[in-house]
GROMACS .gro file of C-alpha atoms in nm:
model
  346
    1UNK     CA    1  -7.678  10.089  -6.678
    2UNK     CA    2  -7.885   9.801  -6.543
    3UNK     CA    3  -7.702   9.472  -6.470
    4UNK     CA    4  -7.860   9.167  -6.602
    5UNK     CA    5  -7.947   9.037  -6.245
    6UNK     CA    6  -8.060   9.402  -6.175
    7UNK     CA    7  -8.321   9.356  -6.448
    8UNK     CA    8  -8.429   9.029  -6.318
    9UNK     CA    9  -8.452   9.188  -5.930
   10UNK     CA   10  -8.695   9.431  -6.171
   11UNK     CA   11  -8.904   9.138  -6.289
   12UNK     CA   12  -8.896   8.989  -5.949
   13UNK     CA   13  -9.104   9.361  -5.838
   14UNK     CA   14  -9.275   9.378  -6.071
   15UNK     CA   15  -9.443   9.032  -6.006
   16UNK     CA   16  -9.429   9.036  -5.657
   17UNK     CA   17  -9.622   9.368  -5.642
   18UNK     CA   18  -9.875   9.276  -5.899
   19UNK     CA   19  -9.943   8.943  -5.674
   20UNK     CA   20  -9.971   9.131  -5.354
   21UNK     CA   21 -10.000   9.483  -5.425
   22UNK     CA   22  -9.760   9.572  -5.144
   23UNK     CA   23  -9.426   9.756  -5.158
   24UNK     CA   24  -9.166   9.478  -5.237
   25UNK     CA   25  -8.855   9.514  -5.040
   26UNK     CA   26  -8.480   9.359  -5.057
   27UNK     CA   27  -8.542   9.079  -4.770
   28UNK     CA   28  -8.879   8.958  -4.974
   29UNK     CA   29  -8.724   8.908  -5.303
   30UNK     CA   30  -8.454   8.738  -5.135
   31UNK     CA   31  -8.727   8.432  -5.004
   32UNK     CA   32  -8.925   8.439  -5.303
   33UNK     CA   33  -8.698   8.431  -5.519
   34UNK     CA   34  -8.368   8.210  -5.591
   35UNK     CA   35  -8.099   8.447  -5.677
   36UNK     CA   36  -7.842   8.295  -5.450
   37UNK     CA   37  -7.715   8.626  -5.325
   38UNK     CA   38  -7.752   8.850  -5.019
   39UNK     CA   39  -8.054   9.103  -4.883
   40UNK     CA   40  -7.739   9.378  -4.898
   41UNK     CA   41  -7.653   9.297  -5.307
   42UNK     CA   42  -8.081   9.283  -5.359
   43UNK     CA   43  -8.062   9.660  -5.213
   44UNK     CA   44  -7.758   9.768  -5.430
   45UNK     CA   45  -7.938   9.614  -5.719
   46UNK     CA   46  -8.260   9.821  -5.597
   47UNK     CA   47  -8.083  10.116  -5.586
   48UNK     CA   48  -7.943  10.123  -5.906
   49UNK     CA   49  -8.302  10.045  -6.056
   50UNK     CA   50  -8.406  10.353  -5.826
   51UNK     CA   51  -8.199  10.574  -6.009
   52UNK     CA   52  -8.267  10.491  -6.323
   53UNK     CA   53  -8.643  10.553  -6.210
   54UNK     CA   54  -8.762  10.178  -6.249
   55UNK     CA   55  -8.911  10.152  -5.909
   56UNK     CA   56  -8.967  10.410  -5.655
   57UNK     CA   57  -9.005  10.427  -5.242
   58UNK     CA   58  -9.401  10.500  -5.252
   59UNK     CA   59  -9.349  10.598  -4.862
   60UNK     CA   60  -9.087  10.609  -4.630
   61UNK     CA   61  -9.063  10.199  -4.610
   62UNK     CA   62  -8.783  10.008  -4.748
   63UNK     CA   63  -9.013   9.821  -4.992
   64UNK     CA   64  -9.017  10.001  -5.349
   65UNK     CA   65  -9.301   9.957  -5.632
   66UNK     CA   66  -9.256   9.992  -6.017
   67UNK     CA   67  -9.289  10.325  -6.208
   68UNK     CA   68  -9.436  10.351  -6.559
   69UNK     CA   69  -9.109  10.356  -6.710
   70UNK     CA   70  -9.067   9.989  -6.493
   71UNK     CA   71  -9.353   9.876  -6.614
   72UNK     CA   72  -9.269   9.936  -6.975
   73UNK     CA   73  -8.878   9.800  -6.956
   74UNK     CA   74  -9.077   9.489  -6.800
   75UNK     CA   75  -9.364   9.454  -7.098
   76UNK     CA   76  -9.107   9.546  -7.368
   77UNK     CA   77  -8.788   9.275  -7.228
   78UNK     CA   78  -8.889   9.083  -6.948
   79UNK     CA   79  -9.285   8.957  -7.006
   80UNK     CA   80  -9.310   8.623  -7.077
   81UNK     CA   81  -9.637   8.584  -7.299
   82UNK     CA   82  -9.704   8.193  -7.263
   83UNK     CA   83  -9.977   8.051  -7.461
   84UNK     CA   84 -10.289   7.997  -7.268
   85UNK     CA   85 -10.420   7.672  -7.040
   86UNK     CA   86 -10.651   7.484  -7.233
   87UNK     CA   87 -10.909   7.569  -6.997
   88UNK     CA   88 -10.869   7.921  -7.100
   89UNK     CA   89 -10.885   7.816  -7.424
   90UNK     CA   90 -11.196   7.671  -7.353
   91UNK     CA   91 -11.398   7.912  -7.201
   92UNK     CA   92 -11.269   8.159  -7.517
   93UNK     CA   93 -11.415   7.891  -7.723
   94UNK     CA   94 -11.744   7.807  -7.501
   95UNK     CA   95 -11.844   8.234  -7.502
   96UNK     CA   96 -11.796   8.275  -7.894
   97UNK     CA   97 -11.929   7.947  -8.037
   98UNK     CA   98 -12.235   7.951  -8.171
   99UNK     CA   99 -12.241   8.341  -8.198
  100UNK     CA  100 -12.471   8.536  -8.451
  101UNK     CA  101 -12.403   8.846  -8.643
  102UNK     CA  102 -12.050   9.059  -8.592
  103UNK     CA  103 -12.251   9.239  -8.327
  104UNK     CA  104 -12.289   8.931  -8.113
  105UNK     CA  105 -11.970   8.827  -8.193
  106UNK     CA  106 -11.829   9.113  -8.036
  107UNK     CA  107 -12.057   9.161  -7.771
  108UNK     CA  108 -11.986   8.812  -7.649
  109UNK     CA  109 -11.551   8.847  -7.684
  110UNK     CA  110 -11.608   9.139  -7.450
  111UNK     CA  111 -11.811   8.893  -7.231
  112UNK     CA  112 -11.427   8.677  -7.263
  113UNK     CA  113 -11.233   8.905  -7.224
  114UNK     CA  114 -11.318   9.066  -6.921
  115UNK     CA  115 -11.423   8.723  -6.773
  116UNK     CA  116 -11.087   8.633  -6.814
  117UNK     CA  117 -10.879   8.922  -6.719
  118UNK     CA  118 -11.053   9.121  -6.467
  119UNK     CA  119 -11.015   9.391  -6.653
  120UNK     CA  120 -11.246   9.645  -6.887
  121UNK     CA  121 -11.265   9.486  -7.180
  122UNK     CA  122 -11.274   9.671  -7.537
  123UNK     CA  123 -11.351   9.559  -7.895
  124UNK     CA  124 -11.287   9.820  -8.182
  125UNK     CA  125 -11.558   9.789  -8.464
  126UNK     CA  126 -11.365   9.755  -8.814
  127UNK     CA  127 -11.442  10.002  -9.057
  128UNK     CA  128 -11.668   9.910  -9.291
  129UNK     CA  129 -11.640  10.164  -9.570
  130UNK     CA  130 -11.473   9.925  -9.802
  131UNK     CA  131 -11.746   9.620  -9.738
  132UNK     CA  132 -11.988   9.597 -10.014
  133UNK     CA  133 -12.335   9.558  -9.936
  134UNK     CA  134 -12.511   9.207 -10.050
  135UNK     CA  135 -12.876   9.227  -9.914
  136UNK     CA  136 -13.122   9.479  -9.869
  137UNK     CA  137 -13.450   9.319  -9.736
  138UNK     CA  138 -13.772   9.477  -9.646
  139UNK     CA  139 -14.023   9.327  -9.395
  140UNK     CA  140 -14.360   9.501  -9.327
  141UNK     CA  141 -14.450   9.516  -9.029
  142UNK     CA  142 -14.808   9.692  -9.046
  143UNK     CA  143 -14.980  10.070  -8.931
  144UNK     CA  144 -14.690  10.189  -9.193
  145UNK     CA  145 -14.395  10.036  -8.993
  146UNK     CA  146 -14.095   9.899  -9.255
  147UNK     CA  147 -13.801   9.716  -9.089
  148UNK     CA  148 -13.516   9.786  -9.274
  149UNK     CA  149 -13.232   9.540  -9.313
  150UNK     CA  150 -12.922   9.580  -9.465
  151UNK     CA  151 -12.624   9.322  -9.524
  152UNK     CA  152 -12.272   9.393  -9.627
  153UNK     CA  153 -11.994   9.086  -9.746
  154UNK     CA  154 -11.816   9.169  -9.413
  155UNK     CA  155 -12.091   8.975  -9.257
  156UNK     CA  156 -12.197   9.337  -9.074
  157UNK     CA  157 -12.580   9.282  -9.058
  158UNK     CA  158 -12.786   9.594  -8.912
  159UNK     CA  159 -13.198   9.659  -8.871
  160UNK     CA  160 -13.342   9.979  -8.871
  161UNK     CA  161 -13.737  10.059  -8.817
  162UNK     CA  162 -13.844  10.357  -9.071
  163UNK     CA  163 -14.218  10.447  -9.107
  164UNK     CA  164 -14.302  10.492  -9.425
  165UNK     CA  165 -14.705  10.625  -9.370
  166UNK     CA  166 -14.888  10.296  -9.537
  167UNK     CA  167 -14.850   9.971  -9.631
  168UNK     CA  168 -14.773   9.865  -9.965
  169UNK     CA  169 -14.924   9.523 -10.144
  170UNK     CA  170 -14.684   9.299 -10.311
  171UNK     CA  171 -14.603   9.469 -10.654
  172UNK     CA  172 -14.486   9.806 -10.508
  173UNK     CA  173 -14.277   9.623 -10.275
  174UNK     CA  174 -14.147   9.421 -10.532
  175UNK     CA  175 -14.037   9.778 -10.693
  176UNK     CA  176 -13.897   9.923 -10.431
  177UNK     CA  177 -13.693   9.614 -10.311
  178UNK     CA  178 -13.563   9.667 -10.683
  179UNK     CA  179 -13.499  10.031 -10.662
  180UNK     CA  180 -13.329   9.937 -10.351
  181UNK     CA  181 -13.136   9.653 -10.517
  182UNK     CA  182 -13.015   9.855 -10.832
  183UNK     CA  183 -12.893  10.159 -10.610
  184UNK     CA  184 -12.675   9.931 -10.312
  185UNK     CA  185 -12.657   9.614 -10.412
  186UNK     CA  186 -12.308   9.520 -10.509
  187UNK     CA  187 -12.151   9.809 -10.452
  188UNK     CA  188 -11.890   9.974 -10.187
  189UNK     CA  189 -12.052  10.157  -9.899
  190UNK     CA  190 -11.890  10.474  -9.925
  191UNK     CA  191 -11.997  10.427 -10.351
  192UNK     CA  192 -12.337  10.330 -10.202
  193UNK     CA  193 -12.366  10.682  -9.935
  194UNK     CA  194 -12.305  10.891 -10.237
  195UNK     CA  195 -12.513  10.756 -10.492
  196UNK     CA  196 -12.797  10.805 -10.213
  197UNK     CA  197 -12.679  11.145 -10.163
  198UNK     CA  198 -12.759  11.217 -10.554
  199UNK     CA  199 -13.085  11.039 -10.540
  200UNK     CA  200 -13.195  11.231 -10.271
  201UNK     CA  201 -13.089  11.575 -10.461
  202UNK     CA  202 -13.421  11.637 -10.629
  203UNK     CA  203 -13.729  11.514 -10.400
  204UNK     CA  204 -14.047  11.472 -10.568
  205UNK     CA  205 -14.323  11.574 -10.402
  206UNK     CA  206 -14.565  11.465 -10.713
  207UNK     CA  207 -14.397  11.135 -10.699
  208UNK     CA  208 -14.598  10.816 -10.639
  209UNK     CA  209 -14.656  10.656 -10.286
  210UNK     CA  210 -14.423  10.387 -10.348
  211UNK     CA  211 -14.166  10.631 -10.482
  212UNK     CA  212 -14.188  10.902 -10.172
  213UNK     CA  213 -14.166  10.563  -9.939
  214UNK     CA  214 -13.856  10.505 -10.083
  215UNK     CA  215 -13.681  10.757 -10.044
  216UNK     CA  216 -13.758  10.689  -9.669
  217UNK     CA  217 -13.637  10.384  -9.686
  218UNK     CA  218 -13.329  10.488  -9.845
  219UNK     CA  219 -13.286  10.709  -9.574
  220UNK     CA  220 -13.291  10.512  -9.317
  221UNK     CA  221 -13.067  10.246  -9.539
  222UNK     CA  222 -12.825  10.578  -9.515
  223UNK     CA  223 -12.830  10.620  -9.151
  224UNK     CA  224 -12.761  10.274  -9.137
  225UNK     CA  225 -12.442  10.296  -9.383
  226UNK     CA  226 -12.339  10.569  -9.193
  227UNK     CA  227 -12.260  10.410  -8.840
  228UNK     CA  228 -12.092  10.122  -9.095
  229UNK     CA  229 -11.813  10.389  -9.174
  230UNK     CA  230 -11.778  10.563  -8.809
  231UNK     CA  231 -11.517  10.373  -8.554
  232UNK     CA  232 -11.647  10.259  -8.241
  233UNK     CA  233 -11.603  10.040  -7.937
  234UNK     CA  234 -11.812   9.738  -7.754
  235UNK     CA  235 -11.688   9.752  -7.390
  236UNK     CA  236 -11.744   9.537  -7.067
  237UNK     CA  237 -11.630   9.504  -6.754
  238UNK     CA  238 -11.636   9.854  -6.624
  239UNK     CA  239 -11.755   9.754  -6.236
  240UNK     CA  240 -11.436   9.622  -6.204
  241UNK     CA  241 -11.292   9.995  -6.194
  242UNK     CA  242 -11.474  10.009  -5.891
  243UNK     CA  243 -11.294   9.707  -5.734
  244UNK     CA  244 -10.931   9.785  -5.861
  245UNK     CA  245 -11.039  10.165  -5.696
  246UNK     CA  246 -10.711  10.174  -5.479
  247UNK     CA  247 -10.482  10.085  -5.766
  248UNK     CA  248 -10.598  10.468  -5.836
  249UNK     CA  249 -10.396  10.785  -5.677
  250UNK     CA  250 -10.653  10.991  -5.831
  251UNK     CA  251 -10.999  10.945  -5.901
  252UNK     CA  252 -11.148  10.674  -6.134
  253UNK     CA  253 -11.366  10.926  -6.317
  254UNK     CA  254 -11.146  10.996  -6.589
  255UNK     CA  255 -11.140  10.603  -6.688
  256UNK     CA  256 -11.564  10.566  -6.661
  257UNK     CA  257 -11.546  10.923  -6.874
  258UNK     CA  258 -11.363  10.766  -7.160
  259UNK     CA  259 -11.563  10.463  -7.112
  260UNK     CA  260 -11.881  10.658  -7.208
  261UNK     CA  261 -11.740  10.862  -7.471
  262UNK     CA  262 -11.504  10.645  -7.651
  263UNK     CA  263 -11.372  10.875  -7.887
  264UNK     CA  264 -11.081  10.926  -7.600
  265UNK     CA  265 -11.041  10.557  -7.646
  266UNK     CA  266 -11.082  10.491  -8.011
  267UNK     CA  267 -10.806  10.789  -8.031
  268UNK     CA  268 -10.569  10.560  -7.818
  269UNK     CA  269 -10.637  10.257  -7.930
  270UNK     CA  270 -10.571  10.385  -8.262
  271UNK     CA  271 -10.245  10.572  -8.168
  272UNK     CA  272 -10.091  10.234  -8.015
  273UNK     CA  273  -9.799  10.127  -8.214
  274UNK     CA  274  -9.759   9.695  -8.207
  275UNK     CA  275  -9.504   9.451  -8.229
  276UNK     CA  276  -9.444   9.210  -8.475
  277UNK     CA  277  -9.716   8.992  -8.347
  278UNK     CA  278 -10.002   9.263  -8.350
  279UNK     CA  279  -9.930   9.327  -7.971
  280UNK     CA  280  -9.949   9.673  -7.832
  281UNK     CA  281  -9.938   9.808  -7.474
  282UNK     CA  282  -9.987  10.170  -7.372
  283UNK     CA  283  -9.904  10.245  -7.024
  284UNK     CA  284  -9.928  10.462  -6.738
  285UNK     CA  285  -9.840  10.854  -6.830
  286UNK     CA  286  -9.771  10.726  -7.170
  287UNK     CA  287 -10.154  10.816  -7.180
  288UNK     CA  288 -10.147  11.187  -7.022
  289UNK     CA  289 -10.279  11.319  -7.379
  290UNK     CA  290 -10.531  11.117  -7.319
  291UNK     CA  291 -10.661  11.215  -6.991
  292UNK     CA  292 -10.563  10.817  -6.858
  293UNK     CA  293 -10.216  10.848  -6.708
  294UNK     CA  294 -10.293  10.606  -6.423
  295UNK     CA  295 -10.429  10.340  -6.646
  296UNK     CA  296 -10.273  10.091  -6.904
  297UNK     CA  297 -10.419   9.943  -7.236
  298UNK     CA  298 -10.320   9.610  -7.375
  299UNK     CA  299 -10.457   9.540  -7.706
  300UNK     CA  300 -10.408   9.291  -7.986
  301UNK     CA  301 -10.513   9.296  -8.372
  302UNK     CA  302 -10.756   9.093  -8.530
  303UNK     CA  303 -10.826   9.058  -8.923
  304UNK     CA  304 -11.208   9.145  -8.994
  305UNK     CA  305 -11.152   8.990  -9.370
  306UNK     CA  306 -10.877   9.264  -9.456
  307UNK     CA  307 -11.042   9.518  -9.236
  308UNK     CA  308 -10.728   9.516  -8.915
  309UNK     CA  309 -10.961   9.655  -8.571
  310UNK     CA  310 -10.790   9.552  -8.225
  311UNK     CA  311 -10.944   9.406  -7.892
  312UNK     CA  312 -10.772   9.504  -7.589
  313UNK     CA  313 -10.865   9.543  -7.185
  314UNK     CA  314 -10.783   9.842  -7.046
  315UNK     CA  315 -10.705   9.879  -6.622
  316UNK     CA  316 -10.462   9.995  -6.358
  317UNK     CA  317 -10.101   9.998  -6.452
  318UNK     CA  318 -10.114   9.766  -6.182
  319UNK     CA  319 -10.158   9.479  -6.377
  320UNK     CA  320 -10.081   9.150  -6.488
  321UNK     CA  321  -9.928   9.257  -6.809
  322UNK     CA  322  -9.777   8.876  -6.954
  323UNK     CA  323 -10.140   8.758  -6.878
  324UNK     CA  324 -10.328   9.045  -7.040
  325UNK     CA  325 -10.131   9.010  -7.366
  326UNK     CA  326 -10.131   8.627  -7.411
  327UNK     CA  327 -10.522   8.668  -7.366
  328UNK     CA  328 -10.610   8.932  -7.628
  329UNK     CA  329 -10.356   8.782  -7.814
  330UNK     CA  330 -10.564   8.453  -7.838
  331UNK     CA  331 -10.887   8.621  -7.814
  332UNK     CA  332 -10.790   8.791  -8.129
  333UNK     CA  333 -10.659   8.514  -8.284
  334UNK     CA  334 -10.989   8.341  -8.198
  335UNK     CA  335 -11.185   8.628  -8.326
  336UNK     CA  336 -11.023   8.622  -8.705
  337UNK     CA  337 -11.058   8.283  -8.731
  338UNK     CA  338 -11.397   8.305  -8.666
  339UNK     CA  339 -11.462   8.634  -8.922
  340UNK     CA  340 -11.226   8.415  -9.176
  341UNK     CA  341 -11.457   8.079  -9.164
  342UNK     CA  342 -11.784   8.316  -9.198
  343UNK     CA  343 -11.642   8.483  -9.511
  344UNK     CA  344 -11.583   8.139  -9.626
  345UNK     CA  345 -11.903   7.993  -9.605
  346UNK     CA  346 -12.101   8.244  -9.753
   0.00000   0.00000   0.00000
């Protein structure tokens, strides 16, 4: 068992080695840190974390480092998650005001996040195979070219250029905006996918201009609905891999492989388990399924109206974990009040 002042000595470590990234031995804690006792009782405690595999000798010097199981006694009883500066707050706030569409919205709390951590940042799309769609517009754009555009209650807006073979004058693009209108409009987008599916059963090859362009367009309006329904990720930040390279035993090509993929990460992210406040940390080998057993994920969740997704940075278990939480903690926070006052004011 782990005294009480063995626990702090832990959190004492912990920080130190996350400041400095050097070993942290008994004489160091002793001058940082006020515990009013000895070097010699510091090593006793040290040794007693030792075997209980909180910290571990990474070489022959007296200075010891956390393990992954340190790590996670820290995060899980000794992290304090203070509420941001109000500069912090700030620059949240000066990155997602006056953002666009969800896309730019998450684009831009990327930008945040990994501004503020130093870390890669990651944004899970919500799924959007509850959302109803609102809007279907069609713009013309000449030589046959029809931008697609396609609007759910979510506030998920997406654009898709289909060519359709011709232009059409005003009346048949009256009727297909109607066809359009009658088949989506209103309606789930999982309802919406299969009622295309049926329309699409029986092509007509007899059919009328107007009628054969449609079904393009409701093609494309399918490909679109489509990605709506699959989970995916908007990341940043991943050159700073490259700079945290010697937090790394092994190589950092596992990390930039799961950055391109994402379905390694989408698979984790949706695996972590959080707290009571939405907060969720995965660290170190706690990620071997995953391929990512030198790295740690911090992640909060936001509400996309009803639709829970989570934004989280992931790096080298070598980080500042109290930090990392408190700011996807309030950049998630941020990012449902923002999706909340959109729903509002349409």
């Amino acid at each position: 068992m782990v005294s009480e002042r063995g626990l702090q000595v832990l959190r004492a470590i912990v920080q130190d080695y996350v400041d400095t990234r050097e070993p942290v031995g008994s004489k160091t804690i002793v001058e940082r840190h006020a515990f009013g006792v000895s070097a010699a009782t510091i090593r006793n405690d040290m040794a007693l974390l030792e075997d209980e595999e909180l910290i571990v000798a990474p070489h022959t010097s007296s200075g010891r480092v956390p393990t992954d199981k340190g790590y996670r006694v820290f995060v899980d009883h000794l992290a304090e998650i203070r509420p941001l500066s109000s500069a912090q707050r700030s620059a949240i706030a000066s990155f997602l005001d006056g953002s666009g569409d969800l896309d730019d919205v998450l684009v831009r709390t990327v930008r945040a996040l990994t501004q503020l951590t130093g870390q890669v940042a990651i944004v899970q799309y919500p799924s959007f195979a509850r959302a109803n769609v609102t809007h279907v517009e069609l713009v013309q754009l000449g030589a046959g070219r029809m931008l697609v555009i396609v609007v759910t209650d979510t506030g998920r807006v997406s654009q898709r250029l289909t060519f359709v073979g011709e232009d059409f004058d005003d009346t048949d693009l009256a009727h297909i905006r109607a066809r359009l209108g009658t088949l989506l409009v209103g309606r789930p987008v999982r309802e919406g996918l299969q009622r295309i599916a049926e329309r699409l059963e029986v092509p007509d090859a007899q059919a009328p201009a107007h009628e054969r362009a449609t079904d393009e367009i409701i093609r494309a309006v399918a490909e679109e609905l489509e990605e709506f329904r699959q989970d995916r990720l908007v990341m940043a930040g991943s050159a700073n891999l490259a700079r945290s390279e010697s937090d790394f035993r092994g190589s950092i090509y596992p990390l930039l492989e799961a950055i391109e993929e994402q379905v390694t990460l989408l698979r984790l992210m949706g695996e972590m388990v959080a707290d009571e406040q939405g907060l969720a940390a995965s660290i170190g080998r706690e990620n071997e399924a995953f391929g990512l057993a030198e790295a740690s994920v911090v992640a909060s969740d936001y509400d996309a109206t009803g639709s829970l997704a989570r934004v989280g940075v992931l790096g080298p278990t070598r980080m500042d974990y109290p930090t990392n939480l408190a700011t996807v903690r309030a950049v998630a926070r941020y990012l449902t009040r923002m999706l909340e006052q959109d729903d509002n004011s349409r």
